[in-house]
PDB file of C-alpha atoms in Angstrom:
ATOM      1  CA  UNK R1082      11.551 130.624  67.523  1.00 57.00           C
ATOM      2  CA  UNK R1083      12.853 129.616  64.401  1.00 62.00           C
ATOM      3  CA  UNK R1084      13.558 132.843  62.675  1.00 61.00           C
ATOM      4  CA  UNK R1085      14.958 134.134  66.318  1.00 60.00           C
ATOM      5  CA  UNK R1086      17.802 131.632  66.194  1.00 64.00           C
ATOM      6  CA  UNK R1087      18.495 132.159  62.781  1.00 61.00           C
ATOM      7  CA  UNK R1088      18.298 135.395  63.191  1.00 56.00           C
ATOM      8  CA  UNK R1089      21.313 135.191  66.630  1.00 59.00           C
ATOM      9  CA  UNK R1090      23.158 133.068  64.449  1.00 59.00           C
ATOM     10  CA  UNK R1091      23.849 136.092  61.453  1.00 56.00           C
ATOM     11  CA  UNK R1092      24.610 138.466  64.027  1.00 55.00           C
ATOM     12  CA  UNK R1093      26.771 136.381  65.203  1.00 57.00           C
ATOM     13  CA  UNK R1094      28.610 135.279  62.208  1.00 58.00           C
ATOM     14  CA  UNK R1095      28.132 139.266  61.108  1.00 65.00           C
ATOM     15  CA  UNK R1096      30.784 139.845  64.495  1.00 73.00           C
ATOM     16  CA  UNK R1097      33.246 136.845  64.245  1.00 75.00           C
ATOM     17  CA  UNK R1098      35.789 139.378  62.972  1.00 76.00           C
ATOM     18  CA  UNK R1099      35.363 141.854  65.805  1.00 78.00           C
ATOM     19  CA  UNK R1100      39.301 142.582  66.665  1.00 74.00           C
ATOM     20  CA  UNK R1101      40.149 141.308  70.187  1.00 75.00           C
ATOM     21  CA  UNK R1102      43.984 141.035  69.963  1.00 73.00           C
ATOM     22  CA  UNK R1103      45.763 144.539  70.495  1.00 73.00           C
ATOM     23  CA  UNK R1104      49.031 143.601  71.294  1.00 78.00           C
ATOM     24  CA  UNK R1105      50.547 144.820  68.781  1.00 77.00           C
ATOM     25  CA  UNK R1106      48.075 147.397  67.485  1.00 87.00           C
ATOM     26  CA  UNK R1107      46.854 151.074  68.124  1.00 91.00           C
ATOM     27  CA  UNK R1108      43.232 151.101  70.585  1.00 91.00           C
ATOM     28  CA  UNK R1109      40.638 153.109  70.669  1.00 90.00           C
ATOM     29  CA  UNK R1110      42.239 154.574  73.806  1.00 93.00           C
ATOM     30  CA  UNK R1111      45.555 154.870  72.207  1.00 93.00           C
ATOM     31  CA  UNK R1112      44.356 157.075  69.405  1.00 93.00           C
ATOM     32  CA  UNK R1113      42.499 159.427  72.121  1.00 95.00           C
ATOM     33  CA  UNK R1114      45.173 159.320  74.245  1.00 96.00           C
ATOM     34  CA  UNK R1115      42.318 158.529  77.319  1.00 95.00           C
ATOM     35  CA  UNK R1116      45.344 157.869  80.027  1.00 95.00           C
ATOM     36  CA  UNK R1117      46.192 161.306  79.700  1.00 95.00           C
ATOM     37  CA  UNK R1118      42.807 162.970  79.130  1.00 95.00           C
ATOM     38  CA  UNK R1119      40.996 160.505  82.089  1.00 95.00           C
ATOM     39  CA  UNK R1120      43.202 161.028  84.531  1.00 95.00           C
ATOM     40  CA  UNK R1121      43.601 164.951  83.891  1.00 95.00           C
ATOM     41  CA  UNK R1122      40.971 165.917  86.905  1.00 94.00           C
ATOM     42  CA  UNK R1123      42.968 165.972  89.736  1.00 91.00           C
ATOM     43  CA  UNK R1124      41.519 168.284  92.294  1.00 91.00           C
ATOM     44  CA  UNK R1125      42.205 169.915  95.470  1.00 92.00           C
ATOM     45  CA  UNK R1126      39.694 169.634  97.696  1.00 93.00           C
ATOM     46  CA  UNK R1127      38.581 166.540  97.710  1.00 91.00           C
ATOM     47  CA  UNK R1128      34.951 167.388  97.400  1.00 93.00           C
ATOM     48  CA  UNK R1129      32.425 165.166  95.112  1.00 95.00           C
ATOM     49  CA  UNK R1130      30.987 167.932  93.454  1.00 95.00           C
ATOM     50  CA  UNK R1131      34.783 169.654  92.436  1.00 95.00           C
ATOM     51  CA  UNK R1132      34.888 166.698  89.400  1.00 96.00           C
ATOM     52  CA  UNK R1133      32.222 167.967  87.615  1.00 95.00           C
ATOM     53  CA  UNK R1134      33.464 172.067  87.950  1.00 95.00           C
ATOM     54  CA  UNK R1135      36.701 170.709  86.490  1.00 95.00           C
ATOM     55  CA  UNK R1136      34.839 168.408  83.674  1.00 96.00           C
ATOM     56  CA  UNK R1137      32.722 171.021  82.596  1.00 95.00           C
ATOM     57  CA  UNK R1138      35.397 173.612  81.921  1.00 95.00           C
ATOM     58  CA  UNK R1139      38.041 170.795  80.389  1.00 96.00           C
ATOM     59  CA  UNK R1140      35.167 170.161  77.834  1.00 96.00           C
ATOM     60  CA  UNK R1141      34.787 173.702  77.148  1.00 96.00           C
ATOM     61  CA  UNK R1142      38.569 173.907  76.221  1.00 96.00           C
ATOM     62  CA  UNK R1143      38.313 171.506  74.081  1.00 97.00           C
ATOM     63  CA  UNK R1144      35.140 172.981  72.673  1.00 97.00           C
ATOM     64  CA  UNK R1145      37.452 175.960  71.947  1.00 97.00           C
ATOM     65  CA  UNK R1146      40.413 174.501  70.959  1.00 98.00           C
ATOM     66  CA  UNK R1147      38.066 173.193  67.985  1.00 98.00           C
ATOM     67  CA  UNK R1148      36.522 176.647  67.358  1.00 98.00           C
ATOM     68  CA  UNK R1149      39.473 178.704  67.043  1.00 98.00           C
ATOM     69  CA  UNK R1150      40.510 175.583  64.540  1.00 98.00           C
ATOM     70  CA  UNK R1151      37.864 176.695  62.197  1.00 98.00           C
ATOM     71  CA  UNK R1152      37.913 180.218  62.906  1.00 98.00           C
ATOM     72  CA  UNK R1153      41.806 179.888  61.638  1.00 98.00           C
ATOM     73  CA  UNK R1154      40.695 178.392  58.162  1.00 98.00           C
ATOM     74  CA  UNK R1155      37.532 179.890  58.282  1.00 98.00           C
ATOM     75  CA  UNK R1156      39.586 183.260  57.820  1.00 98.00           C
ATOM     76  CA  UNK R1157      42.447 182.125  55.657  1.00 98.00           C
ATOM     77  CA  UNK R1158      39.419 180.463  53.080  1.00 98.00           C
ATOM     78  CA  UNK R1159      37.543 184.076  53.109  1.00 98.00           C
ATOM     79  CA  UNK R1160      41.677 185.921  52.996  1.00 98.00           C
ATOM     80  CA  UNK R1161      41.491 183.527  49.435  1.00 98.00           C
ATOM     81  CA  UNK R1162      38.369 184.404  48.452  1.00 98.00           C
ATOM     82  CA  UNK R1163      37.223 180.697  48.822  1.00 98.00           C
ATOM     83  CA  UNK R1164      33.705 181.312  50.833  1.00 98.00           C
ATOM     84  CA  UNK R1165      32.433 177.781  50.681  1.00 97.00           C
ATOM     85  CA  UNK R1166      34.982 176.252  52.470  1.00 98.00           C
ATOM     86  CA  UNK R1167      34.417 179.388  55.687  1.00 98.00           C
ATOM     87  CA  UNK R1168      30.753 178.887  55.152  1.00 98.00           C
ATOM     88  CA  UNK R1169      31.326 175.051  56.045  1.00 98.00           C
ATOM     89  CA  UNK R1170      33.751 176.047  58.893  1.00 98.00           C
ATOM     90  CA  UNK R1171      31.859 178.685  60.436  1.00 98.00           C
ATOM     91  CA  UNK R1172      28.754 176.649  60.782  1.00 98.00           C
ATOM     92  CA  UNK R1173      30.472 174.128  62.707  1.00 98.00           C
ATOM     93  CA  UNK R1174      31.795 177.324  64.813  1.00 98.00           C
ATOM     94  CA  UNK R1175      28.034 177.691  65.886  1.00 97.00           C
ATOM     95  CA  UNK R1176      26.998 174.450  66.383  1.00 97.00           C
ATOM     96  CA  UNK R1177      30.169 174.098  68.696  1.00 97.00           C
ATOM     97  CA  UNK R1178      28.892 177.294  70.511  1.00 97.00           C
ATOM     98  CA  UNK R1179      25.343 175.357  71.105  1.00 96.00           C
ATOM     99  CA  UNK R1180      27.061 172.252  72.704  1.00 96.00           C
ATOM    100  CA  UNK R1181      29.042 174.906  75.063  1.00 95.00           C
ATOM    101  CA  UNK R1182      26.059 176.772  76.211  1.00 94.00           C
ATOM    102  CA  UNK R1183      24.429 173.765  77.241  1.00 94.00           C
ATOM    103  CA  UNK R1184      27.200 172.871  79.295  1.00 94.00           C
ATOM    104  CA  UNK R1185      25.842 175.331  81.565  1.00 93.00           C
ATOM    105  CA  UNK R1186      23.103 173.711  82.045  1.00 93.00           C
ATOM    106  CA  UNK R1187      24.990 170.505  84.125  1.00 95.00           C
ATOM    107  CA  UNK R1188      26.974 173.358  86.027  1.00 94.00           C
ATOM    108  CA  UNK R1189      24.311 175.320  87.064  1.00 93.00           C
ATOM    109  CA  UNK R1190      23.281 172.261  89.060  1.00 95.00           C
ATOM    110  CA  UNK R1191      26.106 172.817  91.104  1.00 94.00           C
ATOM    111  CA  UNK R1192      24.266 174.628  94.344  1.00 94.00           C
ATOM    112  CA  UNK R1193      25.803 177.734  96.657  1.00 93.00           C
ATOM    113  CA  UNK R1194      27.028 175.494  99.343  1.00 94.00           C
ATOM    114  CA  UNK R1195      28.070 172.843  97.472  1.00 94.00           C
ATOM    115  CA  UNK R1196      30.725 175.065  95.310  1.00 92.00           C
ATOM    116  CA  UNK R1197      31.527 177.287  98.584  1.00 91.00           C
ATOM    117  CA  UNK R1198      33.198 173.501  99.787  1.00 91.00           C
ATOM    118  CA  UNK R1199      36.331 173.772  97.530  1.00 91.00           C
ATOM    119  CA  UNK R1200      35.936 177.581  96.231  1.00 92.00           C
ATOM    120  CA  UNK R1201      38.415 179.025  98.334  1.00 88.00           C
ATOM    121  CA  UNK R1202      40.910 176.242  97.547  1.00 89.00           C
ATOM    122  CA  UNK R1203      40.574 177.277  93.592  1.00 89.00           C
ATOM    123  CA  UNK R1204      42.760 180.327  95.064  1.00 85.00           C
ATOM    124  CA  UNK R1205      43.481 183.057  91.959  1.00 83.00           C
ATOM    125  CA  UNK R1206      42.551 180.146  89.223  1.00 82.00           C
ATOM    126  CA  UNK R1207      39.477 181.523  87.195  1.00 81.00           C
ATOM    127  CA  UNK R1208      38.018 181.113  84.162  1.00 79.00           C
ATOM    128  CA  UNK R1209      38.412 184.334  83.297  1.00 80.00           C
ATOM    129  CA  UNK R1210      42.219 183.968  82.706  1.00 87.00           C
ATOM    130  CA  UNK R1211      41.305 181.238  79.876  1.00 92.00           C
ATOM    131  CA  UNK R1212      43.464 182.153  76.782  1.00 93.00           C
ATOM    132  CA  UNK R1213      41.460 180.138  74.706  1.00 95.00           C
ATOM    133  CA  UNK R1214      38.667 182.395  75.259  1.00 94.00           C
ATOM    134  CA  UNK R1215      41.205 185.358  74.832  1.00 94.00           C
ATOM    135  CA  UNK R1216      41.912 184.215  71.653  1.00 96.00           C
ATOM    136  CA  UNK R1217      38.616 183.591  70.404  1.00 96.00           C
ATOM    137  CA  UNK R1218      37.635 187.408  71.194  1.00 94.00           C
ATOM    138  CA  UNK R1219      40.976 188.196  69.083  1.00 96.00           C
ATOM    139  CA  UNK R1220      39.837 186.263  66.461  1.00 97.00           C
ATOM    140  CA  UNK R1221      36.366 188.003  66.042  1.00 95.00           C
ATOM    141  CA  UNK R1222      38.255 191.456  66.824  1.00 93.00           C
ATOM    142  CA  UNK R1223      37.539 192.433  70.329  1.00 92.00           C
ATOM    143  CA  UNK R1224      40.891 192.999  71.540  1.00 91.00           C
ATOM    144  CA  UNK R1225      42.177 194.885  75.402  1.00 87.00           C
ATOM    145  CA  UNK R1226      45.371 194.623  75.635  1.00 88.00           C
ATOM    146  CA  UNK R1227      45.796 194.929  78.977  1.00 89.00           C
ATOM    147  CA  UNK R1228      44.555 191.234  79.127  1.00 89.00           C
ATOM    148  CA  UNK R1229      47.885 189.598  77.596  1.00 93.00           C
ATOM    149  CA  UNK R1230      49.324 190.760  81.115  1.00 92.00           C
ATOM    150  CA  UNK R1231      47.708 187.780  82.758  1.00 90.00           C
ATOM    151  CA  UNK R1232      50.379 185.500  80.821  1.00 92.00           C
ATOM    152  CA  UNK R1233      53.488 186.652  81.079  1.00 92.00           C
ATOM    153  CA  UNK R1234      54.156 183.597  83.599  1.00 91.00           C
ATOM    154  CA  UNK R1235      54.115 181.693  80.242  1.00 94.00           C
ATOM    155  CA  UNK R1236      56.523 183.494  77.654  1.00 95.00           C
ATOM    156  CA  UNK R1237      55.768 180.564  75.118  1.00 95.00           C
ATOM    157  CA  UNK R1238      52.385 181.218  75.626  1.00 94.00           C
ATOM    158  CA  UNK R1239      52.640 185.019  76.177  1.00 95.00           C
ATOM    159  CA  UNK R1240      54.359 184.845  72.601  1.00 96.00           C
ATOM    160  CA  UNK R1241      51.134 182.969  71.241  1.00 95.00           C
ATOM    161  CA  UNK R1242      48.629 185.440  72.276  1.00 95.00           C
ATOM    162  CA  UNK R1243      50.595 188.592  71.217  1.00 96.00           C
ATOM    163  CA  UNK R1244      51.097 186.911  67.850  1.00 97.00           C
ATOM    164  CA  UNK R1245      46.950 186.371  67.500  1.00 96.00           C
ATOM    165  CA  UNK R1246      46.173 189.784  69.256  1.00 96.00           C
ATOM    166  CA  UNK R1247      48.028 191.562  66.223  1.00 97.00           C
ATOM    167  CA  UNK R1248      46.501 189.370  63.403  1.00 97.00           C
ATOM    168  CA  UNK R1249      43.709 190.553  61.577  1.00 97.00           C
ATOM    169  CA  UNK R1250      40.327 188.956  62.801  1.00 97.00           C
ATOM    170  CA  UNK R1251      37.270 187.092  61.097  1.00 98.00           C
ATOM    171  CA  UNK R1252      35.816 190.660  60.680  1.00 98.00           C
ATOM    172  CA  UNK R1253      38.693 192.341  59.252  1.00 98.00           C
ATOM    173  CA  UNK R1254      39.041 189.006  56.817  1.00 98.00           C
ATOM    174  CA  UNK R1255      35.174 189.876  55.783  1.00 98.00           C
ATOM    175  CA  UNK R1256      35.396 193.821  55.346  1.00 98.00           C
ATOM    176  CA  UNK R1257      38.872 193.377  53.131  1.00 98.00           C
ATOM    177  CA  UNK R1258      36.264 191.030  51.386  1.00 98.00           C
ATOM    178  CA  UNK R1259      33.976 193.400  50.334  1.00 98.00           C
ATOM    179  CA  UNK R1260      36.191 196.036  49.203  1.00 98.00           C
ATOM    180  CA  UNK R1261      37.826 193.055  46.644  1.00 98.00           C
ATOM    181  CA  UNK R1262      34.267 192.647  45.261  1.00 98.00           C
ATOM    182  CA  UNK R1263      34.022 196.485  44.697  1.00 98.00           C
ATOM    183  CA  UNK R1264      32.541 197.899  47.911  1.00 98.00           C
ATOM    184  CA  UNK R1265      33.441 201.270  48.549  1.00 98.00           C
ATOM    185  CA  UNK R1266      35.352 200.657  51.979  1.00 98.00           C
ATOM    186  CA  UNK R1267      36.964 204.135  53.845  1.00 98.00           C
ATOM    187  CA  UNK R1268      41.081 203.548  53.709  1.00 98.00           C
ATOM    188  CA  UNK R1269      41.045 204.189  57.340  1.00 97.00           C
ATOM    189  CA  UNK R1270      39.028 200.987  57.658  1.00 98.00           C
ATOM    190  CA  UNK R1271      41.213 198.796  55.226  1.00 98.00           C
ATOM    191  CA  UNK R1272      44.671 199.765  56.296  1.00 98.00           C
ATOM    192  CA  UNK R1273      43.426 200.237  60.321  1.00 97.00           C
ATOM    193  CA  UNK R1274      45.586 198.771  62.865  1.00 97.00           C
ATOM    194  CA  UNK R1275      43.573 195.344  63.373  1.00 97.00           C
ATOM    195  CA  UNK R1276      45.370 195.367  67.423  1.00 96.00           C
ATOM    196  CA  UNK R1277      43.080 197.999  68.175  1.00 94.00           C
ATOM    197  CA  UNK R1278      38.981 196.940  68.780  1.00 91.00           C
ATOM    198  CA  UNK R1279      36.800 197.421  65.517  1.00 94.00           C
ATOM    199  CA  UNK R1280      34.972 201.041  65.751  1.00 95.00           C
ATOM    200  CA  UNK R1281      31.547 200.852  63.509  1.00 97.00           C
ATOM    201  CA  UNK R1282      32.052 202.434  60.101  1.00 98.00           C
ATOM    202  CA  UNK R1283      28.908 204.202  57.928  1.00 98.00           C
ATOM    203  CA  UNK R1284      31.089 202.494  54.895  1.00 98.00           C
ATOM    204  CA  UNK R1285      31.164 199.052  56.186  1.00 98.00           C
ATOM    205  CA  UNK R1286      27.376 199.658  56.968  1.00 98.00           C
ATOM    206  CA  UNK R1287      26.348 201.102  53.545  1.00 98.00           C
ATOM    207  CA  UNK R1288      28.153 197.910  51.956  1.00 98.00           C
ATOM    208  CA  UNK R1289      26.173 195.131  54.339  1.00 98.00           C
ATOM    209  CA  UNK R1290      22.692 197.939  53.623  1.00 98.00           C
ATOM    210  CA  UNK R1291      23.470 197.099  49.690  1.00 98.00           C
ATOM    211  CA  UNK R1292      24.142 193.698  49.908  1.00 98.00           C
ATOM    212  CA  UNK R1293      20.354 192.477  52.127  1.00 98.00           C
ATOM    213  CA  UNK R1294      18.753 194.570  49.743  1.00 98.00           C
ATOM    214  CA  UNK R1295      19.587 193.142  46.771  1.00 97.00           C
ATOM    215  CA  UNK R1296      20.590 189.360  48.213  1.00 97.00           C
ATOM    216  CA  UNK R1297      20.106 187.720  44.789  1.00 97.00           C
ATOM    217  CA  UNK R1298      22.854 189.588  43.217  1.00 97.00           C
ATOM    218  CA  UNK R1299      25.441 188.816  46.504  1.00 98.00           C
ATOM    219  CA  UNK R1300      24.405 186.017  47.540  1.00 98.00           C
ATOM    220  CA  UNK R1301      27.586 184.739  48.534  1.00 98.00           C
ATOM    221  CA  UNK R1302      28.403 187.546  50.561  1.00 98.00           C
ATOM    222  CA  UNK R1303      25.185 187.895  52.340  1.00 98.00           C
ATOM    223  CA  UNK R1304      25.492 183.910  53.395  1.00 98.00           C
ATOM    224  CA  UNK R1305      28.750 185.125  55.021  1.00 98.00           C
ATOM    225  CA  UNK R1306      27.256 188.121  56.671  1.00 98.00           C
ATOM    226  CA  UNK R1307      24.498 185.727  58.158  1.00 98.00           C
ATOM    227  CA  UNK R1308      27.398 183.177  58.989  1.00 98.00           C
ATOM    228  CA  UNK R1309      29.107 186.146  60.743  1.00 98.00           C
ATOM    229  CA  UNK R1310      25.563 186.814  62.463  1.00 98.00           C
ATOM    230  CA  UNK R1311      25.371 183.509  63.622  1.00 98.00           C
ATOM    231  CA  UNK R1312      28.807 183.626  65.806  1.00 97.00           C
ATOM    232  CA  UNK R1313      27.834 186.801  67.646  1.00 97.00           C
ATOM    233  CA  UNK R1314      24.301 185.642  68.891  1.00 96.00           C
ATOM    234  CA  UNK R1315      25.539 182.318  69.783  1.00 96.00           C
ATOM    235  CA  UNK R1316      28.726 183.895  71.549  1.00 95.00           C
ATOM    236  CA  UNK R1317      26.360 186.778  73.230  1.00 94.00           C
ATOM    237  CA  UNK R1318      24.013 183.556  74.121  1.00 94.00           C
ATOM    238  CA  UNK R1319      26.674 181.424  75.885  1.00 93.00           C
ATOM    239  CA  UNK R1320      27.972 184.904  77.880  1.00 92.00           C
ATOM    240  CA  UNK R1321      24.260 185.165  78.873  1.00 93.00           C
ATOM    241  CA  UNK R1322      24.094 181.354  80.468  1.00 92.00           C
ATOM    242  CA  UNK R1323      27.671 182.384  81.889  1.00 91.00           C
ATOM    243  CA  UNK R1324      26.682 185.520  83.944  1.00 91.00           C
ATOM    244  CA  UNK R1325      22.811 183.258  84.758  1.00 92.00           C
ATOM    245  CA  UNK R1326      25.091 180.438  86.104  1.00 90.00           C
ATOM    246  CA  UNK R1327      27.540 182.469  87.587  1.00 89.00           C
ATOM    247  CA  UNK R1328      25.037 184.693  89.784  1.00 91.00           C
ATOM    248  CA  UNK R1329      22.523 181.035  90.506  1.00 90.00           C
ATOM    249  CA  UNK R1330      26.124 179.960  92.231  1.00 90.00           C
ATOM    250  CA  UNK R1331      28.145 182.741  94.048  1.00 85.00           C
ATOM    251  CA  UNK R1332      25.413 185.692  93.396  1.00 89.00           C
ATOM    252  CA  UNK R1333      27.159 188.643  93.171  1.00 84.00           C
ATOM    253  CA  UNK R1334      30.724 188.370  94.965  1.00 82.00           C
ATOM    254  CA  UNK R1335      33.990 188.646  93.489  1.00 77.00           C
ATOM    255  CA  UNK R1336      35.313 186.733  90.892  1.00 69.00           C
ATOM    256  CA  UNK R1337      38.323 184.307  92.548  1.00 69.00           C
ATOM    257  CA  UNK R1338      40.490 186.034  89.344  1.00 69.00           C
ATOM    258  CA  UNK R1339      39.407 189.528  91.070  1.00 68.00           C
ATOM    259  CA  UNK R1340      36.760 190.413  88.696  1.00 70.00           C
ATOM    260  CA  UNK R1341      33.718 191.846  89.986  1.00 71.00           C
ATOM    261  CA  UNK R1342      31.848 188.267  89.345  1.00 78.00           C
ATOM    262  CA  UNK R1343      28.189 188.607  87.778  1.00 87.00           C
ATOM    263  CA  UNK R1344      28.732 193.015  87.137  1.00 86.00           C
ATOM    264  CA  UNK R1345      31.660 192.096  84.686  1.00 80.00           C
ATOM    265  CA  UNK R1346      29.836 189.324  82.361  1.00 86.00           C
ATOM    266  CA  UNK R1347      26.517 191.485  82.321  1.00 87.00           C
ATOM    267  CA  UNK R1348      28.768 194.568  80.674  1.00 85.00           C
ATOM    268  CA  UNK R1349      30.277 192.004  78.390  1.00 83.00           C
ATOM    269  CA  UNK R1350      27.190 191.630  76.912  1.00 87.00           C
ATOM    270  CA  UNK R1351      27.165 194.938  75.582  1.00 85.00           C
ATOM    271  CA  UNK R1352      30.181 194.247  73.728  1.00 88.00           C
ATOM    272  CA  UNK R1353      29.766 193.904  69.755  1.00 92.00           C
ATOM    273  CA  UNK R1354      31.671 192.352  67.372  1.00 95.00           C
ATOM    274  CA  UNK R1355      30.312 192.704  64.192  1.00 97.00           C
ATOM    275  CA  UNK R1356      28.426 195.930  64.540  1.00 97.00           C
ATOM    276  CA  UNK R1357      26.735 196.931  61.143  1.00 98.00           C
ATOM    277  CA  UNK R1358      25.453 193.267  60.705  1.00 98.00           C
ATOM    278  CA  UNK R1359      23.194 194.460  63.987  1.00 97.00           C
ATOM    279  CA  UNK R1360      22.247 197.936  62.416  1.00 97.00           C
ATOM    280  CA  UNK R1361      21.156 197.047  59.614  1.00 97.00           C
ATOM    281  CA  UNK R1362      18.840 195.224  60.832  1.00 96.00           C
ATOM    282  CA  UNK R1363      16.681 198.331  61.510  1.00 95.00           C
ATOM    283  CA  UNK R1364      18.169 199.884  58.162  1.00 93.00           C
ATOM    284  CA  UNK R1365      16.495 197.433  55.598  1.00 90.00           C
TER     285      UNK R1365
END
């Protein structure tokens, strides 16, 4: 009983300087901003279950907002042949993608009848129109440009996306890459026009073929390729749990943005972005 008093007593002389007075001094919630970011879930429906649609895809904004963060430096590090740094960044990229997909798992609990409450009242608002997302697709060079139509409503923003959707990408950062460490890359590769999506190149390919088989002598490069590799299957993972959740909640009707729901995010998944990294794999 002793050693149990003695042992209240530390703790609590350990806490007697525990701050209490913040009248003059920046909280917790000050820093974070929480009045803002707590009361940013207004709805309108009404229903219970219309909270956690809204909380889920807040979270996954800010989820973004972080990834294209270290995509940006990721790209400028690998533009200055600094590969450490992007290594760092990139593999916080994927362990950002893992805490995404599993925010499909506390959606997906969301049933049929529950979401058809408050779907309607959602009108034209989809998820589909997030420019986050668009700009995360620019920045690993998948880029339609039919898509920056969507925000024109937003010249500020319209400005934004047009600016990203003509900058080169992670990809284009990575092939320029291997033609400064003496890859032979086609000009029509290094001097494309980086608006237009990334076609698969046997130069590109015979570069990434060289550099798995003989990893010892690249290993820098190869880390990268695998960092690259990475991005794609945990991107191609969370479309997967997108279209799953997607078609477990509305089946296959029409996206409220107009898409054609579930059929759209299954031919997504089609989509490449860093194409030789996937053919070699059957090349080495």
């Amino acid at each position: 009983m002793d050693k149990y008093k003695n042992g209240q007593n530390i703790a609590a002389a350990n806490e007697r300087n525990i701050r209490t007075d913040f009248k003059e001094s920046m909280t917790y919630g000050d820093y974070l901003h929480l009045d803002k970011l707590l009361s940013a879930q207004d709805g309108v429906s009404g229903h219970h279950d219309e909270s956690l649609f809204i909380i889920i895809h807040q979270v996954s904004e800010l989820w973004m907002k972080l990834i294209l963060h270290e995509l940006s430096a990721a790209i400028r590090h690998i533009e200055a042949d600094d590969l450490q740094p992007a290594f760092k960044q990139l593999a916080r990229v994927s362990r950002i993608q893992s805490q995404i997909i599993q925010g499909w798992d506390v959606l997906s609990t969301l049933t049929p009848a529950e979401y058809l409450e408050f779907r309607d009242d959602l009108g034209n608002a989809s998820g589909f129109q997030s420019y986050q997302y668009r700009m995360i697709e620019f920045a690993l060079g998948y880029k339609t440009k039919h898509v920056l139509s969507i925000y024109e409503k937003d010249p500020v923003l319209h400005e934004q996306l047009t600016e990203a959707f003509h900058a080169p990408g992670l990809y284009d950062a990575a092939i320029q890459k291997l033609a400064r460490s003496g890859f032979k890359i086609d000009d029509s590769v290094l001097t494309r026009d980086v608006s237009t999506v990334y076609e698969p190149n046997d130069s590109v390919r015979e570069a990434w073929k060289e550099i798995y088989r003989n990893v010892d002598e690249h290993w820098e490069l190869y880390q990268l390729a695998e960092k690259l590799v990475d991005i794609e299957d945990w991107l191609q993972q969370w479309r997967f749990r997108h279209m799953k959740t997607v078609e477990r909640i509305i089946g296959f009707k029409q996206g409220t943005g107009g898409s054609s729901g579930v059929n759209y995010l299954k031919k997504v998944l089609d989509q490449y972005f860093f194409p030789e990294l996937w053919q070699i794999r059957t090349d080495v």
